[in-house]
Amino acid sequence: QVQLVESGGGLVQAGGSLRLSCAASGRTFISNTMGWFRQAPGKEREFVAAISWSVGRTYYADSVKGRFTISRDNAKNTVYLHMNSLKPEDTAVYYCAARGSHWPGYQPSEYDYWGQGTQVTVSS
């Protein structure tokens, strides 16, 4: 099992920045790819970004490309999501997820482990 704990959410004005963290514990060696998803009220959970633990290759949704950056600290078993130029439409609960494959997953069903989520609210 892999346990994931997110932190760093909060309230920010449009144009501001936040950094989310996802600390992984347990059998972390079975999780080769980490992803961030988000879910706004009344909407489906959607892919935001993903990164491979080994080579650090990154993948982004078009809606966040150029504004968000995913990174990892292997020594701390922690993945980060740096969010800049935030918009009100970025408001959602952000979830960290892990999967065994080295390839990125773009659907929630492709991930095996999930964190509890952290709320991000962007005011206009």
Tab-separated table of C-alpha atoms in Angstrom:
chain	number	residue	atom	x	y	z
A	1	GLN	CA	0.000	0.000	0.000
A	2	VAL	CA	0.992	3.569	-0.614
A	3	GLN	CA	-0.234	6.426	1.535
A	4	LEU	CA	-0.458	9.928	0.082
A	5	VAL	CA	-0.965	13.133	2.043
A	6	GLU	CA	-1.505	16.455	0.303
A	7	SER	CA	-0.937	19.883	1.799
A	8	GLY	CA	-0.574	23.489	0.710
A	9	GLY	CA	-4.048	24.375	-0.472
A	10	GLY	CA	-5.756	27.606	0.461
A	11	LEU	CA	-7.373	30.819	-0.708
A	12	VAL	CA	-5.509	33.038	-3.157
A	13	GLN	CA	-6.366	35.951	-5.401
A	14	ALA	CA	-6.371	35.595	-9.164
A	15	GLY	CA	-2.860	35.935	-10.505
A	16	GLY	CA	-1.354	34.553	-7.322
A	17	SER	CA	0.612	31.400	-6.659
A	18	LEU	CA	0.422	28.317	-4.477
A	19	ARG	CA	2.557	25.246	-3.996
A	20	LEU	CA	0.933	21.916	-3.238
A	21	SER	CA	2.867	19.047	-1.694
A	22	CYS	CA	2.171	15.333	-1.734
A	23	ALA	CA	4.111	13.179	0.717
A	24	ALA	CA	4.208	9.486	-0.105
A	25	SER	CA	4.839	6.705	2.407
A	26	GLY	CA	4.535	2.957	2.595
A	27	ARG	CA	5.522	0.835	-0.377
A	28	THR	CA	6.542	3.825	-2.459
A	29	PHE	CA	8.751	1.675	-4.701
A	30	ILE	CA	5.611	0.335	-6.395
A	31	SER	CA	4.525	3.804	-7.509
A	32	ASN	CA	6.471	4.823	-10.610
A	33	THR	CA	4.291	7.699	-11.713
A	34	MET	CA	2.696	10.417	-9.604
A	35	GLY	CA	-0.146	12.574	-10.790
A	36	TRP	CA	-2.218	15.544	-9.762
A	37	PHE	CA	-5.917	15.695	-10.512
A	38	ARG	CA	-8.571	18.228	-9.580
A	39	GLN	CA	-12.301	18.205	-9.158
A	40	ALA	CA	-14.508	21.290	-9.150
A	41	PRO	CA	-18.064	21.204	-7.760
A	42	GLY	CA	-20.405	19.472	-10.168
A	43	LYS	CA	-17.596	18.421	-12.492
A	44	GLU	CA	-15.678	15.250	-13.096
A	45	ARG	CA	-12.200	14.733	-11.734
A	46	GLU	CA	-9.686	15.848	-14.355
A	47	PHE	CA	-5.997	15.323	-15.022
A	48	VAL	CA	-3.666	18.217	-14.202
A	49	ALA	CA	-0.090	16.931	-14.330
A	50	ALA	CA	2.057	13.830	-13.878
A	51	ILE	CA	5.711	12.991	-13.299
A	52	SER	CA	7.788	9.828	-13.324
A	53	TRP	CA	9.809	9.166	-10.160
A	54	SER	CA	12.829	7.802	-12.006
A	55	VAL	CA	13.576	10.171	-14.892
A	56	GLY	CA	11.359	13.090	-13.894
A	57	ARG	CA	9.541	13.274	-17.215
A	58	THR	CA	6.531	15.559	-16.901
A	59	TYR	CA	3.113	15.770	-18.508
A	60	TYR	CA	0.514	18.541	-18.316
A	61	ALA	CA	-3.069	19.259	-19.202
A	62	ASP	CA	-3.370	21.993	-21.819
A	63	SER	CA	-5.331	24.144	-19.386
A	64	VAL	CA	-2.361	24.458	-17.011
A	65	LYS	CA	0.595	24.213	-19.371
A	66	GLY	CA	2.929	27.161	-18.868
A	67	ARG	CA	1.390	28.059	-15.499
A	68	PHE	CA	1.821	24.906	-13.391
A	69	THR	CA	4.992	22.923	-12.781
A	70	ILE	CA	5.182	19.451	-11.277
A	71	SER	CA	8.398	18.371	-9.588
A	72	ARG	CA	9.622	15.701	-7.214
A	73	ASP	CA	12.108	15.243	-4.400
A	74	ASN	CA	13.049	11.569	-4.414
A	75	ALA	CA	14.891	11.803	-1.101
A	76	LYS	CA	11.753	13.086	0.605
A	77	ASN	CA	9.296	10.948	-1.389
A	78	THR	CA	7.427	14.153	-2.098
A	79	VAL	CA	5.856	15.540	-5.239
A	80	TYR	CA	5.044	19.209	-5.680
A	81	LEU	CA	2.676	21.188	-7.854
A	82	HIS	CA	3.774	24.778	-8.297
A	83	MET	CA	0.813	26.834	-9.466
A	84	ASN	CA	1.344	30.324	-10.885
A	85	SER	CA	-0.964	32.843	-12.562
A	86	LEU	CA	-3.925	31.206	-10.881
A	87	LYS	CA	-7.387	31.792	-12.303
A	88	PRO	CA	-10.819	31.443	-10.686
A	89	GLU	CA	-11.424	28.417	-12.918
A	90	ASP	CA	-8.536	26.661	-11.160
A	91	THR	CA	-10.710	26.475	-8.029
A	92	ALA	CA	-11.129	22.815	-7.101
A	93	VAL	CA	-10.102	20.082	-4.712
A	94	TYR	CA	-6.677	18.903	-5.819
A	95	TYR	CA	-5.766	15.241	-5.415
A	96	CYS	CA	-2.437	13.483	-5.540
A	97	ALA	CA	-2.387	9.985	-7.038
A	98	ALA	CA	0.076	7.173	-7.690
A	99	ARG	CA	0.280	4.355	-10.220
A	100	GLY	CA	2.691	1.541	-10.875
A	101	SER	CA	3.218	2.126	-14.587
A	102	HIS	CA	6.099	4.273	-15.820
A	103	TRP	CA	3.749	5.799	-18.358
A	104	PRO	CA	1.489	8.702	-17.415
A	105	GLY	CA	-2.168	8.072	-16.822
A	106	TYR	CA	-4.652	10.718	-17.854
A	107	GLN	CA	-7.747	9.119	-16.361
A	108	PRO	CA	-8.494	8.716	-12.646
A	109	SER	CA	-9.195	5.015	-13.182
A	110	GLU	CA	-5.552	4.497	-14.200
A	111	TYR	CA	-4.281	5.365	-10.714
A	112	ASP	CA	-4.169	2.960	-7.792
A	113	TYR	CA	-3.664	5.198	-4.774
A	114	TRP	CA	-5.131	8.561	-3.826
A	115	GLY	CA	-4.699	11.226	-1.210
A	116	GLN	CA	-7.541	12.887	0.629
A	117	GLY	CA	-7.388	16.097	-1.397
A	118	THR	CA	-6.663	19.721	-0.609
A	119	GLN	CA	-8.905	22.671	-1.441
A	120	VAL	CA	-7.644	25.451	-3.700
A	121	THR	CA	-9.853	28.516	-4.031
A	122	VAL	CA	-8.965	31.363	-6.381
A	123	SER	CA	-10.924	34.582	-5.921
A	124	SER	CA	-11.473	37.062	-8.717
